[in-house]
Every structure is written in structure tokens, then in C-alpha cells.
Coordinates of C-alpha atoms in Angstrom, one line a residue:
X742 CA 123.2 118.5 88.3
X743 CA 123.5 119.1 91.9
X744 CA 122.8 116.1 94.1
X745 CA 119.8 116.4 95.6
X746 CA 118.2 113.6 98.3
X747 CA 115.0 113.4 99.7
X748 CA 114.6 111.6 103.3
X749 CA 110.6 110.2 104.3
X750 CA 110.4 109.0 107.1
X751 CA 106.9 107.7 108.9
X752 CA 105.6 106.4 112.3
X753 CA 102.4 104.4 111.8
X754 CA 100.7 102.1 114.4
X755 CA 99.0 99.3 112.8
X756 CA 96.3 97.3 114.6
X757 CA 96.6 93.5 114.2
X758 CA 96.7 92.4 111.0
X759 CA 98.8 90.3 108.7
X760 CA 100.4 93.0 106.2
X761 CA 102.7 91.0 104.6
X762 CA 102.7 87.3 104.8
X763 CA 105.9 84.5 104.9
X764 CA 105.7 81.5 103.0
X765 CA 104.2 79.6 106.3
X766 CA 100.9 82.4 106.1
X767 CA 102.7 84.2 109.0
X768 CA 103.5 88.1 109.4
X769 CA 107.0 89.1 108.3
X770 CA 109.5 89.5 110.9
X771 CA 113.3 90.6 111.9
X772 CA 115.5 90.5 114.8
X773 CA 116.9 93.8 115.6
X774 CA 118.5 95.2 118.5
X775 CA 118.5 91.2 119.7
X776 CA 114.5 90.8 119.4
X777 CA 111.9 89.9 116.9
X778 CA 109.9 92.8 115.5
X779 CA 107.2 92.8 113.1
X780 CA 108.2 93.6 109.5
X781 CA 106.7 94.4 106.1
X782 CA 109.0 94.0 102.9
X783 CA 110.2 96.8 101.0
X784 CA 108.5 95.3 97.9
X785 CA 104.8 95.0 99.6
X786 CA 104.7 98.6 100.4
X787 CA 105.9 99.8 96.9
X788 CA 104.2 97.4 95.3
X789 CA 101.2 99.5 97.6
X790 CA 102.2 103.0 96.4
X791 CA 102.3 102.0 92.5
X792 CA 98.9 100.7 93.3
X793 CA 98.0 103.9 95.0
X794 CA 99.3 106.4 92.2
X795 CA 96.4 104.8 90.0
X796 CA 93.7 104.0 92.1
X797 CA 93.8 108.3 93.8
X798 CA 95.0 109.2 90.7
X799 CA 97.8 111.1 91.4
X800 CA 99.1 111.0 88.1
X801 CA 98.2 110.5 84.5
X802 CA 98.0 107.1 83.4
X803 CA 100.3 108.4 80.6
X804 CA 103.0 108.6 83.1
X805 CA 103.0 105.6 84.8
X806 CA 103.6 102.4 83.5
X807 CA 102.6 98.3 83.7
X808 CA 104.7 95.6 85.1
X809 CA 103.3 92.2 83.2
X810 CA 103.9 88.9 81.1
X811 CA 100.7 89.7 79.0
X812 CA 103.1 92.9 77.4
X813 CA 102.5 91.2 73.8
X814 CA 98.7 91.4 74.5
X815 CA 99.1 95.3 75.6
X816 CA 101.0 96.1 72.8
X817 CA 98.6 94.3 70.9
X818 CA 95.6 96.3 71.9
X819 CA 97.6 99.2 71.3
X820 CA 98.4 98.0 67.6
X821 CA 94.4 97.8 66.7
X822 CA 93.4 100.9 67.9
X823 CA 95.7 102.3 65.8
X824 CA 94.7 100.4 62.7
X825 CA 91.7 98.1 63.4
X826 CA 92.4 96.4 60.0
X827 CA 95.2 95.1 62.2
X828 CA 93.3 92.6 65.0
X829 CA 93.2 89.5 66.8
X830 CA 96.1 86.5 65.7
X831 CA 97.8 89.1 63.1
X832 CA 97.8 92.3 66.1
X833 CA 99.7 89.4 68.3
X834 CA 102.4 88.5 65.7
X835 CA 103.6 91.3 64.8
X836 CA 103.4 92.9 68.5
X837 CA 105.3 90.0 69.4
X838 CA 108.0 90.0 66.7
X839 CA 108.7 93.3 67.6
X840 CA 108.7 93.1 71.5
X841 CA 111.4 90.4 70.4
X842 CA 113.1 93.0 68.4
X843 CA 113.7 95.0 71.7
X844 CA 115.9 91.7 73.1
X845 CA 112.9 90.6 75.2
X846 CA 112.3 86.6 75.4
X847 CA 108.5 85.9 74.7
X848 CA 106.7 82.4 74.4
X849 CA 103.5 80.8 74.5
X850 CA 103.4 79.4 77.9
X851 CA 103.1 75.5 77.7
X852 CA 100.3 75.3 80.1
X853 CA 97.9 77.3 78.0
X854 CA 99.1 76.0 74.4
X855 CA 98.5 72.4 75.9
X856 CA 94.7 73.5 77.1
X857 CA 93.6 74.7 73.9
X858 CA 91.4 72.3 71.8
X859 CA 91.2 72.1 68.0
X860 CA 89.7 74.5 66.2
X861 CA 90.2 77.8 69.2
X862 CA 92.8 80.4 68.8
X863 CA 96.0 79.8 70.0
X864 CA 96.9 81.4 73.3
X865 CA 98.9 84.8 72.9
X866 CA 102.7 84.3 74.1
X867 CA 103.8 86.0 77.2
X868 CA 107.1 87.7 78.3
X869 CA 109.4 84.8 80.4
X870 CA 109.6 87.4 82.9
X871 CA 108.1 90.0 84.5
X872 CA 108.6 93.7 82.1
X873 CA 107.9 96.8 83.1
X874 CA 106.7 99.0 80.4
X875 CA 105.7 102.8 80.3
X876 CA 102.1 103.5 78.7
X877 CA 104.5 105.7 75.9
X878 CA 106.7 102.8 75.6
X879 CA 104.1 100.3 74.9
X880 CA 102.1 103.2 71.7
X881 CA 105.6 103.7 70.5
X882 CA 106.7 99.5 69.9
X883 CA 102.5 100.1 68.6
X884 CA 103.2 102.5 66.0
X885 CA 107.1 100.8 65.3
X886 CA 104.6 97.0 63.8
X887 CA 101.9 99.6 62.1
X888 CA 104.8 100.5 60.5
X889 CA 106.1 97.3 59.5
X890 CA 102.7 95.5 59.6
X891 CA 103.0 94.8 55.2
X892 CA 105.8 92.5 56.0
X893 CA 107.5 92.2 59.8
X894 CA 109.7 90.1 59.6
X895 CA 111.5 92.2 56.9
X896 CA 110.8 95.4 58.4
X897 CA 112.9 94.3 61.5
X898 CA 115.8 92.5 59.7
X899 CA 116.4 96.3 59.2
X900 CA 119.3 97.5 61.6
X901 CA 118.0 101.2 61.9
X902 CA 113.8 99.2 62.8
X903 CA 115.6 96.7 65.6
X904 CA 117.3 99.9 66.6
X905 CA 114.3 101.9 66.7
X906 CA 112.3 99.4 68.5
X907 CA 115.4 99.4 71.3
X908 CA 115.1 103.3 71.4
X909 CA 111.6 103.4 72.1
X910 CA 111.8 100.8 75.0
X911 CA 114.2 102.8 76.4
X912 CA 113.7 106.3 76.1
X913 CA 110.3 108.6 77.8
X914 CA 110.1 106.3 80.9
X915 CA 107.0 106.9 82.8
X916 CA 107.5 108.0 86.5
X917 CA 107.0 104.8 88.3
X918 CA 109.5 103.2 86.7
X919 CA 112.3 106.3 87.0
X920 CA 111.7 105.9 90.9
X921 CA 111.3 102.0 91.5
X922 CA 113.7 101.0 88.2
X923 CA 113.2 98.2 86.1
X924 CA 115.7 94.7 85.7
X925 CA 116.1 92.5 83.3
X926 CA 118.8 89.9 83.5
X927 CA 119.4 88.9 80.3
X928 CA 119.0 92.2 78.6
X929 CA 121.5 93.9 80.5
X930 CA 120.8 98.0 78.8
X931 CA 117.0 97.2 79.5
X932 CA 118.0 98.3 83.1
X933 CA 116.6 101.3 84.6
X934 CA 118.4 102.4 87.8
X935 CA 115.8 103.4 90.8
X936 CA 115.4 106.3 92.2
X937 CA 114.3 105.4 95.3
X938 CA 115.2 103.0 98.0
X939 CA 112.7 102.2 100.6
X940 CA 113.3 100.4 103.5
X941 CA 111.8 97.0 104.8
X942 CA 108.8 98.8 107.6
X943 CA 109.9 97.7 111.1
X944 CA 108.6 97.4 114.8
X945 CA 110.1 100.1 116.7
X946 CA 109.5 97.3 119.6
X947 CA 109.4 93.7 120.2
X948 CA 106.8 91.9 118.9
X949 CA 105.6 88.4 119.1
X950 CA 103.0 86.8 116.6
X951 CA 99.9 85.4 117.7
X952 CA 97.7 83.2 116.4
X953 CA 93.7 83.5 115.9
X954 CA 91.6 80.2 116.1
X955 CA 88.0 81.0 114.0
X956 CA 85.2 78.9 113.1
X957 CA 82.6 79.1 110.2
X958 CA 78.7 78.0 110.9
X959 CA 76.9 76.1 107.9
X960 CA 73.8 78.3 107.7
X961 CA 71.9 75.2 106.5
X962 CA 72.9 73.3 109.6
X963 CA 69.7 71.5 111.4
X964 CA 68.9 71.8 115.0
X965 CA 70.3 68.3 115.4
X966 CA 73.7 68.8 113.4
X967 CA 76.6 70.3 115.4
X968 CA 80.1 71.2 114.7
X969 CA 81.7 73.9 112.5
X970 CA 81.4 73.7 108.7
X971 CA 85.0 75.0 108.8
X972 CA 87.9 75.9 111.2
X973 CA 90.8 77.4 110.8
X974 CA 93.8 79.3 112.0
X975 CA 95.0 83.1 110.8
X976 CA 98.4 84.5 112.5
X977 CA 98.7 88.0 113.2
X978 CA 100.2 90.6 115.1
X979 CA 100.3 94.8 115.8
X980 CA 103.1 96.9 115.9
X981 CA 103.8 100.5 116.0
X982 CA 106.0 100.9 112.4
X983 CA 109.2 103.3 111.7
X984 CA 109.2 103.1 107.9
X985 CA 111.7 104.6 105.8
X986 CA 112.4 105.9 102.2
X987 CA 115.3 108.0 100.4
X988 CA 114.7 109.0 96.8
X989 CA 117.8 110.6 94.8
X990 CA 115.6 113.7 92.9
X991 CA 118.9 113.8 90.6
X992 CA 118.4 110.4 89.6
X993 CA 115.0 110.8 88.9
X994 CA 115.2 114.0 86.9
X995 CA 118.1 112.5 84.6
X996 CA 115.6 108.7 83.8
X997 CA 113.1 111.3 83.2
X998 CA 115.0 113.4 80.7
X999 CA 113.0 116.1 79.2
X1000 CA 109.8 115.4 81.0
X1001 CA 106.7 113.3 79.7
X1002 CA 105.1 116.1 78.0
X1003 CA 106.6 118.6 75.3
X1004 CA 104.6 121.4 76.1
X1005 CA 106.3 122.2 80.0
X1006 CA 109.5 123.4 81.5
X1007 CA 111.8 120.5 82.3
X1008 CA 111.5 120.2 86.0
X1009 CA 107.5 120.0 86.1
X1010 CA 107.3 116.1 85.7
X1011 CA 110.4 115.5 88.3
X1012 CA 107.5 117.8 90.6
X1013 CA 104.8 115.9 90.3
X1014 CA 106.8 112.7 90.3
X1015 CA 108.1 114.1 93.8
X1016 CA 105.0 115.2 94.9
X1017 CA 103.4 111.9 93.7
X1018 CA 105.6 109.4 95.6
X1019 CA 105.6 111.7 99.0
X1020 CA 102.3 111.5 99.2
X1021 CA 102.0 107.9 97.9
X1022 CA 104.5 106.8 100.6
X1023 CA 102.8 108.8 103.8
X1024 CA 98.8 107.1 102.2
X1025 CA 99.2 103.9 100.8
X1026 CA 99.0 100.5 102.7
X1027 CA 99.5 96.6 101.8
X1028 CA 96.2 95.5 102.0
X1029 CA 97.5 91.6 102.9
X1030 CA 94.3 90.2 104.7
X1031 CA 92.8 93.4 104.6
X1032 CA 89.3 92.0 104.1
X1033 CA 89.5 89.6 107.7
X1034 CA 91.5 92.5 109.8
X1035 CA 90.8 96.5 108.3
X1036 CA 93.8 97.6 109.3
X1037 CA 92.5 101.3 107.8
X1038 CA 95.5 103.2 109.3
X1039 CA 97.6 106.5 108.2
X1040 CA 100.6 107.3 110.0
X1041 CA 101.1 109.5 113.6
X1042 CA 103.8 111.2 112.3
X1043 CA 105.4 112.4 108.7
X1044 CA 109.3 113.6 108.6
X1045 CA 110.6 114.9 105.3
X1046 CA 114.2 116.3 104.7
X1047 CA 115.8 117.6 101.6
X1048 CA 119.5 117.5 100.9
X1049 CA 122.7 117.3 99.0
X1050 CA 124.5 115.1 101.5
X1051 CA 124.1 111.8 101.2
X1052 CA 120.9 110.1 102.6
X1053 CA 120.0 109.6 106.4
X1054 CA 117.9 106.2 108.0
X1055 CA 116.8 107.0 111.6
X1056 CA 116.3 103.3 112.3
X1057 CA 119.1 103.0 114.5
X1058 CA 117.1 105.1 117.5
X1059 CA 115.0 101.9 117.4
X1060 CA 117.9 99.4 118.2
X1061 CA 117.3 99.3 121.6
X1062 CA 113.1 98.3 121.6
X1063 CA 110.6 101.0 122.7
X1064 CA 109.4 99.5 126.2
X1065 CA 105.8 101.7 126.0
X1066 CA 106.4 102.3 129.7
X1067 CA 103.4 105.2 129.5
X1068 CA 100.8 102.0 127.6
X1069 CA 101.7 102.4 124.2
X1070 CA 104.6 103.2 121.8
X1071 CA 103.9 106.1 119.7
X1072 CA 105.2 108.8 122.2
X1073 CA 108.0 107.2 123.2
X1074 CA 109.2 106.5 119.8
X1075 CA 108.6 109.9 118.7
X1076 CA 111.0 111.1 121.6
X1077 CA 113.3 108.6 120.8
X1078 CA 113.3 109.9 116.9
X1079 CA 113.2 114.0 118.3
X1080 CA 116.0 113.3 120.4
X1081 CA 118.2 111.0 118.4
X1082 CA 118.5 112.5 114.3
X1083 CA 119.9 116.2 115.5
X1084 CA 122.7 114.3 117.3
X1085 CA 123.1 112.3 114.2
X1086 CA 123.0 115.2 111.9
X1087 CA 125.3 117.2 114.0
X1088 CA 128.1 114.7 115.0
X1089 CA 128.5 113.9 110.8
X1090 CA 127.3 117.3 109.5
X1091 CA 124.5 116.4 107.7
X1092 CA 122.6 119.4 108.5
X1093 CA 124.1 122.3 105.8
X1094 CA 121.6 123.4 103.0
X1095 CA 118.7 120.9 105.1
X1096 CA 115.4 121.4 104.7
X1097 CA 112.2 119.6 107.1
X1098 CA 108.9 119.3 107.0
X1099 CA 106.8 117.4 109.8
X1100 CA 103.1 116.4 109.6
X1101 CA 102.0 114.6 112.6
X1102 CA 98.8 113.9 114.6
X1103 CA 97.5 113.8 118.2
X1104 CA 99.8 115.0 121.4
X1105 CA 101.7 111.9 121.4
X1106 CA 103.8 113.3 118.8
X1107 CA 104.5 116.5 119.8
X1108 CA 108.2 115.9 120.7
X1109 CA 108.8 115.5 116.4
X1110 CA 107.5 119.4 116.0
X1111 CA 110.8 120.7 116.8
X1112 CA 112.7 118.9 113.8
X1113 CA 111.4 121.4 111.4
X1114 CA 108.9 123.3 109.8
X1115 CA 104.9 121.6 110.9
X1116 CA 102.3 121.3 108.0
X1117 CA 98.9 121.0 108.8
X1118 CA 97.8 118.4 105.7
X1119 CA 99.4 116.0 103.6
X1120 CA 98.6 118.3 101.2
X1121 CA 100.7 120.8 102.1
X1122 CA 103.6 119.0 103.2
X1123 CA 103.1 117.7 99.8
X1124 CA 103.1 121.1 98.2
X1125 CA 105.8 122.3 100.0
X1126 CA 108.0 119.8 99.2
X1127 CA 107.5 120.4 95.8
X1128 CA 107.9 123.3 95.7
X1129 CA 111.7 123.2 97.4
X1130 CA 112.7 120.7 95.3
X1131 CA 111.6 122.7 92.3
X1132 CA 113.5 125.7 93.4
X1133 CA 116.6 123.0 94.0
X1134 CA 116.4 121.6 90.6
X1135 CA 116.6 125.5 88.8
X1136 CA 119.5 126.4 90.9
X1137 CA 122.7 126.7 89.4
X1138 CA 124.9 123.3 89.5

């Protein structure tokens, strides 16, 4: 299959707010270009756009998947509605003998075993780890313990049934885990390689956190009683963002094989899946804090390029900081951005078979309208990009 790469690339200006948090409560940050700038991890904003797949429901929930401990309990569930003879302590053994059989480590966490009193169920065991589990994944180890439900312990001493159980946990992965991949140290051919690498989100300027003093009033407080019922302190900060994501659409086709439903030509789930993530990546937000700053904001500008060369990070125009000289940052940095990637491009010939697609808002941006073809809506940028990488996918290799 031809290599095929897809650049996203995104200017948003968030207000202050405290996206992603350190493990002192403060705002991520980074020095680049010899100053701090506000950052936001790679993992909060794809952690975001898995979210937001589900919650705008941009795909079927048969095609994406769920990253938990509880998969025993999952599986479980899964094992009942097929047969609800099969329920409760009896639906967790056998989902959990044959999770095992897959080389995953389960256990009933200590904490919870040593809570229980006499006489209640014991707690269900748990994965030691984090696993990441496609909704057909999850009905197929279902229907693998239905099958061996008379006696499972015999039914998986079986080669061909511990085999089985290791096909069906990795085979007809669901979408979100073909682009972000899945890990799991000690079962080394549970990997899934990602198709997608997103960048950490950062400042295209310098940026200092500040810090916001509040106060909380006890509403049953008497005329005569003074003082806060509680104070506090909540770091922040606002930043104009260049984010950045390239996802390889070969990579994604091959983890998604013959596509998640039998019934449709082979590159109509890599679409959607495309489709999906572009517009997952331009919507979503980390909603850290959310609730004490609404930091409700989309981005000023969208840039999109399809490829076969390898992919290409526009961060460097933000080495040296955006200054704002004309009171705020977005037009400057969209200059910087118009001016700077066709030099790049040119000077390492990166431009050949190139295709791109800008969305953007307001006149501040109007400098990015010359790096390729404007879309009104998300929606069609969306659609257009699908459509190109569609028409990449059924060329000739």
C-alpha cells in the first residue's frame, strides 16, 4: 500500500483556564525557543477526542473500544446477555479465566477483597493494568466462555481455545485503538502500533502562570460572624495554542484490516475513521477545571495536508515567541505559519502529490487562506478530506 500521511494542524486561543494540570495543581508548561510557554500533554487532548467520538457520536459504539481494569466485569456483562442462565459469581469466573487465557494478568485487588464482610459477594478481579479492548473484542472472548461455560478450565487447557481466545483479542480492532494503539508490557503481541502521533499543544508565545486567590461565603453566616468559610488558591493561565497531529492512513487501514463491518468495500471504515479523528482533533477540548473557568473555545484556524512524504510539524515557526505587537497573537502567528511551511516544503520537497485544506475564522487569519484550498465548515473540510483519502487508498500501489 502506498504511504499515505495526514498533517492537522490547529491555532486555538484559549482564555485562562487550567487545561491540563502538573502534579503541584499548576498548568503544564515547556521552555521553547528559551521561554516558558503554556502546554497541554499529548495524552489530555487524546484522551479528549476518544471522549468526543462517543459523546457527538461520531462513530458507532461498535467501533470504538474501552480502556479499563473492570474488563472481566465487561466481558462479564457481555457473557449474560448471551446466556442469562450464565450471571453474577459464575459470569465473572469464566470471563476471567478466559481474559487470562489471552496472556492478560487479572486479580482481585486487595483493597476491595479486604473491605468485604462475611456473607457479600466477593469483589470481581480487575486487570493489573490498564487494557484497551474493542466492543467486538470484548462479545467475541463473550461468546469464546459461552462456549466453554460446561467446564472452563478444560475448555481452555485446549491449545486451538487459548489460541482462539488470543485471535479474538487481537483481530477486528475498533477505530480508536487502530489510531491511538494499545501497550502492554508484559504481553508483548498484545501491542497495537498507533496510527497517529499528536503532539504536546503549545504557546506560540511566552507565557507566565498566574495565580487566582478566591473565597467561599457560608450562607448561614450571622450578621456578627465574619471571615470566609473557605479560601483557596487556583493557578491558571491563557495562551494562544499551535497544536499538532500526523496520522499514517496506511497504518490505520492495515490494524483495521478488512473493515468492522462485512457488508462494505474495504476503505469505508479507514473513511470514517479519517473523517472521525479530523474532526475529533479540530472539536474536542480537555475540560481540566472546566467547571471554575469555561474555556468553551474552537480553534481560529484548521490546516490539513495529505501526503506520501513523510510527515511535517510547523512548530518550529514558533521558536522564536509571537510578541502580539498588534494586541494579541492570533494574526501574527497565522503570518508566521503562512509565511514559514512553503519555505519548509520547498527547501525539502515536501510539496509533490500535496493536498490542503484550511478552515479558519475571523480576518485575523486571513494570511493562512493562501496555503490551500478554504472550506467554509468543519463539515466540509471533514468531507473533503475524506473523500481524498478515499480516492488515495483505491489508487494503484
Amino acid at each position: 500500500m502506498n504511504r499515505i500521511f495526514l498533517d492537522v494542524h490547529a491555532l486555538q486561543t484559549v482564555p485562562p483556564s487550567n487545561l491540563n494540570r502538573d502534579d503541584t495543581g499548576a498548568p503544564k508548561s515547556a521552555v521553547y525557543g528559551g521561554v516558558p510557554r503554556a502546554r497541554v500533554s499529548s495524552q489530555a487532548w487524546k484522551r479528549a477526542m476518544r471522549t468526543y467520538f462517543k459523546e457527538e457520536h461520531l462513530l458507532d459504539p461498535s467501533e470504538l473500544g474501552v480502556r479499563s481494569k473492570k474488563i472481566v466485569e465487561a466481558v462479564a456483562e457481555r457473557i449474560t446477555a448471551l446466556d442469562p442462565a450464565l450471571a453474577g459469581e459464575q459470569a465473572l469466573r469464566i470471563a476471567d479465566e478466559t481474559i487470562k487465557a489471552t496472556g492478560l494478568k487479572t486479580e482481585v485487588p486487595k483493597r476491595k477483597a479486604d473491605q468485604v464482610k462475611d456473607g457479600q459477594p466477593k469483589p470481581a478481579p480487575e486487570a493489573k493494568y490498564l487494557v484497551f479492548l474493542s466492543s467486538r473484542q470484548m462479545d467475541g472472548l463473550a461468546r469464546l466462555a459461552v462456549d466453554g461455560a460446561g467446564d472452563i478450565t478444560a475448555y481452555l487447557k485446549e491449545k486451538k481455545n487459548r489460541d482462539a481466545a488470543k485471535a479474538v483479542a487481537d483481530t477486528r480492532h475498533s477505530v480508536d485503538i487502530a489510531l491511538f494503539g494499545r501497550m502492554v508490557a508484559d504481553v508483548a503481541d498484545f501491542g497495537v502500533d498507533a496510527a497517529v502521533q499528536v503532539a504536546h499543544a503549545l504557546s506560540v508565545h511566552r507565557v507566565d502562570n498566574e495565580s487566582d486567590y478566591y473565597t467561599a461565603v457560608d450562607d448561614e453566616n450571622r450578621d456578627e460572624e465574619t471571615g470566609a468559610g473557605m479560601i483557596g488558591t487556583v493557578d491558571f493561565n491563557s495562551a494562544t495554542l499551535y497544536r499538532y497531529a500526523a496520522l499514517g492512513v496506511h497504518q490505520l487501514a492495515h490494524t483495521l484490516g478488512q473493515g468492522l463491518r462485512e457488508d462494505e468495500p474495504v476503505t469505508e471504515p479507514v473513511r470514517r475513521a479519517v473523517e472521525a479523528f479530523v474532526h475529533a482533533f479540530a472539536a474536542s477540548l480537555p475540560t481540566g477545571k472546566i467547571n471554575t473557568f469555561g474555556h468553551h473555545t474552537l480553534p481560529d484556524a484548521v490546516v490539513v495536508t495529505l501526503r506520501s512524504t513523510r510527515p511535517v510539524s510547523y512548530a518550529s515557526a514558533f521558536e522564536e515567541p509571537v510578541r502580539g505587537e498588534t494586541g494579541g497573537f492570533v494574526r501574527e502567528a497565522s503570518e508566521r505559519l503562512a509565511s514559514y511551511a512553503p519555505d519548509l516544503e520547498r527547501a525539502y520537497g515536501q510539496t509533490g502529490d500535496a493536498r490542503t485544506w484550511v478552515l479558519r475564522v475571523g480576518p485575523n487569519t486571513r494570511a493562512l487562506a493562501a496555503l490551500g484550498t478554504e472550506t467554509d465548515t468543519l463539515t466540509e473540510l471533514v468531507t473533503a478530506v475524506g473523500a481524498a483519502v478515499t480516492e488515495r487508498l483505491e489508487k494503484p500501489a
